[in-house]
Coordinates of C-alpha atoms in Angstrom, one line a residue:
Chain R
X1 CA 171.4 -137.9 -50.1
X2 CA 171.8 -138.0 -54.1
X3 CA 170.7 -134.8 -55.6
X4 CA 167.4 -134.7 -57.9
X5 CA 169.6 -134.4 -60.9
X6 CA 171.9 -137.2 -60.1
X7 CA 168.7 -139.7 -59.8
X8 CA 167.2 -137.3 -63.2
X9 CA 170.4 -138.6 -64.9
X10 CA 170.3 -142.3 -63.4
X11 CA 167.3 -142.7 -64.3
X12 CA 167.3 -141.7 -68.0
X13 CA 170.4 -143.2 -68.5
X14 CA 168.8 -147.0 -67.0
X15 CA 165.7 -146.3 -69.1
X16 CA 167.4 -145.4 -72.5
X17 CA 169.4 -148.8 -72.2
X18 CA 166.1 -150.4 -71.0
X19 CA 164.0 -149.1 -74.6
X20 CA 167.7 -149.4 -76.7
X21 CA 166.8 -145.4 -77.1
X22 CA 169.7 -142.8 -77.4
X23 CA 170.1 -140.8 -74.1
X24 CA 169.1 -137.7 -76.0
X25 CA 165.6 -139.2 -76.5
X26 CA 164.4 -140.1 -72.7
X27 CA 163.8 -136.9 -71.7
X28 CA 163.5 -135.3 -68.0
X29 CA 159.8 -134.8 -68.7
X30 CA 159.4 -138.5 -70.3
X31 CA 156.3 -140.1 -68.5
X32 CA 155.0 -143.3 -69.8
X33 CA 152.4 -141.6 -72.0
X34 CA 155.0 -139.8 -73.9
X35 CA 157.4 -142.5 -74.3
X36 CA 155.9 -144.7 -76.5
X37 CA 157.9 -148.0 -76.0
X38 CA 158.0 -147.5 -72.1
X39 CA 155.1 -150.3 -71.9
X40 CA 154.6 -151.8 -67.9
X41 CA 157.0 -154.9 -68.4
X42 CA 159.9 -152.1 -69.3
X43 CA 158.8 -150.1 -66.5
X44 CA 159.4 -153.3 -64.6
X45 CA 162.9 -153.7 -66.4
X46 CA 163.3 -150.2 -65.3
X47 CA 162.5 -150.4 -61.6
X48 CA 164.4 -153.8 -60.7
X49 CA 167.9 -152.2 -62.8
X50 CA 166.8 -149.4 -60.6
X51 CA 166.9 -151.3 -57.4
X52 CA 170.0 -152.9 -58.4
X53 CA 172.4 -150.3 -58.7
X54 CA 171.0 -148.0 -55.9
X55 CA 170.0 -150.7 -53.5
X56 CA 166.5 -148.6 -52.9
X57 CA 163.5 -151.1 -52.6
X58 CA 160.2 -149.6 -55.0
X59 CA 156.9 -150.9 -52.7
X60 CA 154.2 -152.4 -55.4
X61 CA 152.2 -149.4 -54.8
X62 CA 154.8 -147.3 -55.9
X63 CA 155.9 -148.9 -58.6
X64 CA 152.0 -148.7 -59.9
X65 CA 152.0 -145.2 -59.1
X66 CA 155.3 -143.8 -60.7
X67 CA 155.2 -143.6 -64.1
X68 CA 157.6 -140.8 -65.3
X69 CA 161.3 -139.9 -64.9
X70 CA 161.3 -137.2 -62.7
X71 CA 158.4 -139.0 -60.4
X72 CA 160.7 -141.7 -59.7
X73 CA 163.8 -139.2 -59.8
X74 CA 162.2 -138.0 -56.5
X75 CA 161.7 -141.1 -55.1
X76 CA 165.2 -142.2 -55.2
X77 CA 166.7 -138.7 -54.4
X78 CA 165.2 -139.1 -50.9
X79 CA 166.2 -142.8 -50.7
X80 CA 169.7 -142.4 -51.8
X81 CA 172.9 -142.2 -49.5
Chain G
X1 CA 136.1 -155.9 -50.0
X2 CA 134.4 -158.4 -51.4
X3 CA 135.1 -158.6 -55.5
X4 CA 133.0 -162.1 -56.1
X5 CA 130.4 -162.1 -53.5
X6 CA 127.4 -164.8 -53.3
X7 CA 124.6 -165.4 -54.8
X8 CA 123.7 -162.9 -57.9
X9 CA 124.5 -159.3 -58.7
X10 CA 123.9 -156.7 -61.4
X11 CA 126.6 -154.2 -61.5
X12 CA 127.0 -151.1 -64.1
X13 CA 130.7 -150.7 -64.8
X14 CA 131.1 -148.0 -67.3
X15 CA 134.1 -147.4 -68.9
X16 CA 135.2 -143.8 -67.7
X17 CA 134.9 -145.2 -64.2
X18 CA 137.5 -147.8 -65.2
X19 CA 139.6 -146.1 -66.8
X20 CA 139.8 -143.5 -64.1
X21 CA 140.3 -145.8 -61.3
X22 CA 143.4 -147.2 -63.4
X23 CA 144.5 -143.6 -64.3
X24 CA 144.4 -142.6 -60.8
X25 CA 145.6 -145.6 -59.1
X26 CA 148.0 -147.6 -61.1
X27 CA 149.5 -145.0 -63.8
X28 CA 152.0 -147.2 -65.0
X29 CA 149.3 -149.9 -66.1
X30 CA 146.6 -147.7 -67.4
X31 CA 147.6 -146.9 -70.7
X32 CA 147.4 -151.1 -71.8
X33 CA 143.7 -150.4 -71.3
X34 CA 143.9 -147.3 -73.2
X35 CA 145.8 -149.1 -76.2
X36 CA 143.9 -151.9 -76.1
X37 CA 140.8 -149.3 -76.4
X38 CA 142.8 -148.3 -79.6
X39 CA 143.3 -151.1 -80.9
X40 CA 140.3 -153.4 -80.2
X41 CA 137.6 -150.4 -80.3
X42 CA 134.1 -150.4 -79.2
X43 CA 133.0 -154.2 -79.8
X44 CA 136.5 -155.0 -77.2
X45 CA 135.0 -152.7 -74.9
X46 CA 131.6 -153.8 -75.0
X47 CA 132.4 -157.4 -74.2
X48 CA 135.0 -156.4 -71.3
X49 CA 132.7 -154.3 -69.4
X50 CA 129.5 -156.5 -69.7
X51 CA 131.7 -159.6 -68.3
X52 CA 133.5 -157.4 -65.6
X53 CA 130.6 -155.6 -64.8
X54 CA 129.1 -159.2 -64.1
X55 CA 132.0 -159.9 -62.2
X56 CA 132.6 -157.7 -59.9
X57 CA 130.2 -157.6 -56.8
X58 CA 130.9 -153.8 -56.4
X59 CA 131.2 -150.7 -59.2
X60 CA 132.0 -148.0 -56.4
X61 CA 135.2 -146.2 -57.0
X62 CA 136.4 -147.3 -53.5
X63 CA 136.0 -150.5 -55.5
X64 CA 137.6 -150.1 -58.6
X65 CA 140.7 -148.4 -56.9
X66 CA 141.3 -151.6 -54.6
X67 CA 140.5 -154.0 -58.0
X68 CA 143.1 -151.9 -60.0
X69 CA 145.6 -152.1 -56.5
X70 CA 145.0 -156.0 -56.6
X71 CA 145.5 -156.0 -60.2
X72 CA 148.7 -154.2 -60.2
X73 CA 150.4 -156.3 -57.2
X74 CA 149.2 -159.5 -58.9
X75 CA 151.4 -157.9 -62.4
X76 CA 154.4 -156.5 -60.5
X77 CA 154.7 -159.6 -58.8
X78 CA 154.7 -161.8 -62.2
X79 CA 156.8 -159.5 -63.9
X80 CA 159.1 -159.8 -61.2
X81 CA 159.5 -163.3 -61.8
X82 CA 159.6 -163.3 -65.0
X83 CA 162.2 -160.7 -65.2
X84 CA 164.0 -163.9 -63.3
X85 CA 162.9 -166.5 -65.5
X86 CA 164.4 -164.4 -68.7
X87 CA 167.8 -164.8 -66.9
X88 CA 167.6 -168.7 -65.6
X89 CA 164.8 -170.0 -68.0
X90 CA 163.5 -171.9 -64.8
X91 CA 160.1 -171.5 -62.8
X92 CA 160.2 -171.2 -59.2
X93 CA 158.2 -174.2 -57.6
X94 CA 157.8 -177.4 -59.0
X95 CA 155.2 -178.7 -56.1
X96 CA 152.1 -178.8 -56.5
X97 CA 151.0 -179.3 -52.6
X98 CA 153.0 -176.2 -52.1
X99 CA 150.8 -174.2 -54.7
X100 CA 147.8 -175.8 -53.3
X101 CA 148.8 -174.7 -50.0
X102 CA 149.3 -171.4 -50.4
X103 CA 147.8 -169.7 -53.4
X104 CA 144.4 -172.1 -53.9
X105 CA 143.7 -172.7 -50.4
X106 CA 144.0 -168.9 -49.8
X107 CA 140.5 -168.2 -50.1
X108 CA 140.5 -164.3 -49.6
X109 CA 143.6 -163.9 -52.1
X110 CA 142.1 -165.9 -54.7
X111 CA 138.7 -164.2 -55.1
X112 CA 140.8 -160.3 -54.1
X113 CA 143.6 -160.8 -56.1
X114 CA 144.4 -164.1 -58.0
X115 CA 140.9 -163.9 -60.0
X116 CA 140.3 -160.4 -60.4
X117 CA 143.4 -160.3 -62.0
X118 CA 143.5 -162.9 -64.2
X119 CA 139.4 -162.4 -64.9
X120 CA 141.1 -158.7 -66.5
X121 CA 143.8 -160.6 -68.0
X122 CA 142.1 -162.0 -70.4
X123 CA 140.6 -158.9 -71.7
X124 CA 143.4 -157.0 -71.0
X125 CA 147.0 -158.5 -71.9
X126 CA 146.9 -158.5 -76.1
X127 CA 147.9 -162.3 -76.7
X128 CA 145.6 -163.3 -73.8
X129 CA 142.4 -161.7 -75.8
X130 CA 143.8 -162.5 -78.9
X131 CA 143.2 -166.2 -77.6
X132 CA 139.8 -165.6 -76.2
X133 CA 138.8 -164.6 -79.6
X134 CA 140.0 -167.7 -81.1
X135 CA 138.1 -169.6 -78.4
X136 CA 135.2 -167.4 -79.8
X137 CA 135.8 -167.6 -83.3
X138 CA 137.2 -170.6 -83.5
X139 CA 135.8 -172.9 -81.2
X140 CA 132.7 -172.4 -80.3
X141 CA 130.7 -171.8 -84.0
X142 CA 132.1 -175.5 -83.7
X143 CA 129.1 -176.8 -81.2
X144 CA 126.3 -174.2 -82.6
X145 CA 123.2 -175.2 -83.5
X146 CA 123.2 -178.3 -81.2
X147 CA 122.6 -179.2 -77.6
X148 CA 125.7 -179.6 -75.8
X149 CA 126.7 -180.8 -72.7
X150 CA 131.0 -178.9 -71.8
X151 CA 133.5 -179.6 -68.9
X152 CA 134.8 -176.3 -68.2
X153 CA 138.1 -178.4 -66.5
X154 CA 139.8 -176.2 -64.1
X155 CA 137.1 -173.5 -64.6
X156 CA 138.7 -170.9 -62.0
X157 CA 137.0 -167.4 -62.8
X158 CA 134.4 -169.1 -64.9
X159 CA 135.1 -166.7 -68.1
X160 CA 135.1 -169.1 -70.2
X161 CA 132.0 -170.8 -69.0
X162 CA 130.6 -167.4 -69.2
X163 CA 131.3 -167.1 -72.6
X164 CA 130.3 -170.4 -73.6
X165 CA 127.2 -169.7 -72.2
X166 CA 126.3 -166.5 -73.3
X167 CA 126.9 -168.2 -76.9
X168 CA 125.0 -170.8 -76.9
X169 CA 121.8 -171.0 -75.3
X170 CA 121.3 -174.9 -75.6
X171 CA 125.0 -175.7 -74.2
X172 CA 124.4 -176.6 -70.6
X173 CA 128.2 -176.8 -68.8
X174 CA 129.7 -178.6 -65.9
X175 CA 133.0 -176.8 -64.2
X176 CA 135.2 -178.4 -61.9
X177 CA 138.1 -176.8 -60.1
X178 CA 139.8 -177.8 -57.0
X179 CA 140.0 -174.3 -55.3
X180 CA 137.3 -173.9 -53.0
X181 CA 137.1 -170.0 -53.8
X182 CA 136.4 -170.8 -57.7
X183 CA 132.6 -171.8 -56.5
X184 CA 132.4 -168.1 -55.1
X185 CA 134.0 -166.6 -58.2
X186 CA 132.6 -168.5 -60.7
X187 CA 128.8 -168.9 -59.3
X188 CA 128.1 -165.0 -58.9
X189 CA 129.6 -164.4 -62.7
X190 CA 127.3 -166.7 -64.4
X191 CA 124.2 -165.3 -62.0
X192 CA 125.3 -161.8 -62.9
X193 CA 125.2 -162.9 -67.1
X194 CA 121.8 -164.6 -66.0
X195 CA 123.0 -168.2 -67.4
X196 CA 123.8 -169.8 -64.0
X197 CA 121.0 -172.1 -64.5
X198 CA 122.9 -173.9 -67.1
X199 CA 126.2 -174.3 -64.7
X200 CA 126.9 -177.3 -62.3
X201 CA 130.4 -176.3 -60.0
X202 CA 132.1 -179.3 -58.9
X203 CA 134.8 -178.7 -56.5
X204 CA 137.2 -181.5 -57.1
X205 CA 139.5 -182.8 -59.6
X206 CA 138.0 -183.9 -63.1
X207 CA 138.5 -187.3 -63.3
X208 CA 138.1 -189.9 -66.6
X209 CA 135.1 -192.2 -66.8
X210 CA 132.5 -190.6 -64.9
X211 CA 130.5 -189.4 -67.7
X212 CA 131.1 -187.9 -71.2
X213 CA 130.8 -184.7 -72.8
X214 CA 130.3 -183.2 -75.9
X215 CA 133.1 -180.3 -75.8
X216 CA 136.1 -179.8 -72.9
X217 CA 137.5 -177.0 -72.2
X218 CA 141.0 -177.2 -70.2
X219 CA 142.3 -173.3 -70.5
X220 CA 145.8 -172.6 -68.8
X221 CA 145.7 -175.4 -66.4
X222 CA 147.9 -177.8 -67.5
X223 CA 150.7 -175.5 -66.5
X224 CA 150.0 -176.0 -62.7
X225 CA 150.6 -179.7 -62.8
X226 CA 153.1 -181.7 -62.1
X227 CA 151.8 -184.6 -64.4
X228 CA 150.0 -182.9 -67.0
X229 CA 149.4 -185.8 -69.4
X230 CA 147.6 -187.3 -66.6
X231 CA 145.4 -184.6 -66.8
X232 CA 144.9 -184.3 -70.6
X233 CA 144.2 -188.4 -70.7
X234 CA 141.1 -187.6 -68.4
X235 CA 139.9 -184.6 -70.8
X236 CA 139.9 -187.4 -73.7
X237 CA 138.2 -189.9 -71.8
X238 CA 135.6 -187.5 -70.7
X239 CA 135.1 -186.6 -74.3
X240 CA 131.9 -188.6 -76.0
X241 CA 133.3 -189.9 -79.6
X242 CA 133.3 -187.6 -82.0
X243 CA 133.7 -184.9 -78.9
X244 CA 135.9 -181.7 -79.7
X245 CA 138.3 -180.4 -77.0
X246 CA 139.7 -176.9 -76.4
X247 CA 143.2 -176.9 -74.7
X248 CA 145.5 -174.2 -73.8
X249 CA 148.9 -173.9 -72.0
X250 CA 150.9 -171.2 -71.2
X251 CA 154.5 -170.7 -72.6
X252 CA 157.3 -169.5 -70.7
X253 CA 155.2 -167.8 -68.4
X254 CA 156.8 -167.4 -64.7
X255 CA 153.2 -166.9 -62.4
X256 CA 153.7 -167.8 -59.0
X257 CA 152.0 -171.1 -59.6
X258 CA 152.9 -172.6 -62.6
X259 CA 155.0 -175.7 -62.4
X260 CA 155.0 -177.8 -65.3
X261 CA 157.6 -175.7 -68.1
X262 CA 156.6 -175.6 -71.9
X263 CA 159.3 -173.9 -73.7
X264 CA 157.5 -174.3 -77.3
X265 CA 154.3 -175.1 -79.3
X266 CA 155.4 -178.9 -80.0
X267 CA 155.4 -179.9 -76.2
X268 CA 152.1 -179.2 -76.1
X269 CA 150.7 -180.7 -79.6
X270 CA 152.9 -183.8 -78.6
X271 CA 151.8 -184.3 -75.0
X272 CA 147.8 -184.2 -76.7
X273 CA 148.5 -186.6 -78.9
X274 CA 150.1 -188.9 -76.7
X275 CA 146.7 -188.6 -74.6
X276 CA 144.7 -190.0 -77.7
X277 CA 143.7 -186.6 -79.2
X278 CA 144.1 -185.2 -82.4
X279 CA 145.2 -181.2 -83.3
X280 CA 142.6 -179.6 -85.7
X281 CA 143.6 -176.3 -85.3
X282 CA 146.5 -174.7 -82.9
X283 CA 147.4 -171.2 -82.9
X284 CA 150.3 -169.3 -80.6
X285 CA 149.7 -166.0 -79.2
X286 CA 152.5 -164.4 -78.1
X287 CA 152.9 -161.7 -75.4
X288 CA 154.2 -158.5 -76.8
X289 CA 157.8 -157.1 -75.4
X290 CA 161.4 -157.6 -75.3
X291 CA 162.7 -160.7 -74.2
X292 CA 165.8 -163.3 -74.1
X293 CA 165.4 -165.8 -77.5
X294 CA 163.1 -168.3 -76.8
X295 CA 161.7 -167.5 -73.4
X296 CA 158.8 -164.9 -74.9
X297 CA 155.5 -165.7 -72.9
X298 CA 152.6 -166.8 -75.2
X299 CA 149.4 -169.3 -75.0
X300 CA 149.3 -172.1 -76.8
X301 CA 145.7 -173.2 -78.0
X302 CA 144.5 -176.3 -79.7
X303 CA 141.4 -177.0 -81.3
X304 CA 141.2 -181.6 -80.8
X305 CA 139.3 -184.6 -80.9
X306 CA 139.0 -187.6 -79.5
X307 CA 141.1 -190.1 -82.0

């Protein structure tokens, strides 16, 4: 199982190349209230690059539900091999 | 659940309720209602909750939780695909028996999911708003002060009836939609704005010649056909002379049911034309976000007459 940093880090990294944002600026603590240009269709962007490169499948609930870095940090630290 | 039951309802949707329900149940979609809150203000609020609330059968929270579910599978879904179409510029089907098949026949998706959803859309989703207010603005000063007789063609939900409706008290309107489940949507709405008097639902095709009209109104349909000139021939016969048409299509848009591909403003000003109609007014509204050159989303609406 990934750790909770490794997915932190995955995910920060996918969503700063997502928004075109510097690393330094997607923080841990982003959420989608924070982050201004994290809008639902880069959340989508987000969650399929996601599923690419971890081979985890988000449910629609889930993908609804999760709307900051560490939230879906956890998700895929108990998903990943 | 039931989100467009029958026969008439009243229903008090107020806007904290909403907004909870999307805060609690779909996180990642609830601050679009929040901006557009911002950036609309209180008249964008005002007429999204008295249509919604006119809507939907049932204000409960268990309710709005399962409307705000439906409404986020219904966007995950097209995002999905249109993450897909961004890559291959293609939609997915191209048959509309297929479609038929499966989405419109579906009674319990369309009136749970499909309608809900796009019902929202329109209020929701900037460019789709920004178009209802040129239908507002734009179009329909156009036949005030006058009885008029409107095909709603491919009325779905029945906003747009709705709106007509609630605008002008003379206009009486005719919809027609082949989906079974847009009698169950649509009828309920209009009850629930307390202008159903002035609506006759047709469930079948609209077809040229059977009578005229003063005003059609043809919004996002074209899209789902195969043969869409076919269908916008029928909208000009079924226009009186001197008889005003409001047409939309949808751009680059990758929904699970749209066949017929427009890739720009032209196709669509061309294809109207070539049914015997004349462009007064067109506008593009284009969906907000990042994507490849030349396959952003928008609606395309035209303002024509009969030539």
């Amino acid at each position: 199982m990934a750790t909770i940093d490794d997915s932190v880090l995955l995910v920060r990294t996918t969503l700063a190349e997502v928004l075109d944002l510097p690393f330094d600026q997607v923080r841990p603590d982003a959420s989608m209230s924070t982050l201004e240009p994290w809008d639902s269709l880069a959340h989508m962007r987000l969650i399929v690059l996601l599923e690419q490169e971890t081979d985890c499948r988000f449910a629609d609930d889930e993908i609804a539900a999760l709307a900051s870095v560490n939230d879906i940090a956890e998700v895929l630290a108990e998903r990943r091999p | 659940m039931k989100l467009a039951a029958s026969g008439s309802h009243t229903s008090t949707l107020e806007w904290e309720d909403l907004r909870s329900a999307f805060a609690r149940g779909a996180p990642a979609f609830s601050r679009l209602l929040d901006k557009q809150a911002s950036d609309r203000g209180p008249a964008w609020q005002k007429i999204f909750l008295k249509h919604l609330s006119a809507f939907v059968a049932d204000t409960s929270d268990e309710a709005l939780a399962e409307l705000v579910r439906q409404y986020a599978r219904f966007v995950i879904d097209l995002q999905r695909r249109q993450l897909r179409f961004d890559v291959t510029g293609h939609y997915e089907v191209g048959d509309y028996n297929q479609v038929f098949e499966e989405i419109y026949s579906n009674t319990e998706f369309m009136l749970t999911n499909y309608y809900p959803t796009l019902f929202m859309a329109h209020f929701l989703w900037p460019h789709e708003f920004e178009n209802l207010e040129f239908f507002m603005r734009g179009f329909l000063p156009r036949l005030a002060g006058r009885s008029v007789r409107v095909a709603d063609v491919g009325v779905g939900t029945g906003l747009f009836s709705g709106i007509t409706l609630s605008h002008s008290s003379s206009a009486v309107v005719s919809g027609f939609d082949v989906s079974e489940a847009s009698r169950a949507s649509v009828l309920p709405y209009l009850a629930g704005l307390g202008c159903d008097q002035r609506y006759t639902h047709n469930s079948r095709l609209f077809t040229a010649g059977e009578e005229t009209f003063d005003a059609v109104v043809c919004v996002e349909v074209v899209e789902h056909l195969e043969d869409p000139l076919a269908l916008l021939c029928a909208v000009k016969q079924g226009l009186r002379p001197g008889g005003i048409a409001f047409v939309t299509a949808a751009l680059n848009a990758a929904h699970a049911d749209h066949i017929f591909l427009y890739v720009n403003r032209e196709e669509v000003v061309t294809q109207l034309e070539a049914a015997g109609m004349r462009c007064i007014a067109v506008h593009e509204f284009a969906a907000p976000g990042e994507f490849r050159a030349g396959r952003r989303p928008s609606v395309v609406s035209a303002i024509a007459v009969a030539v």
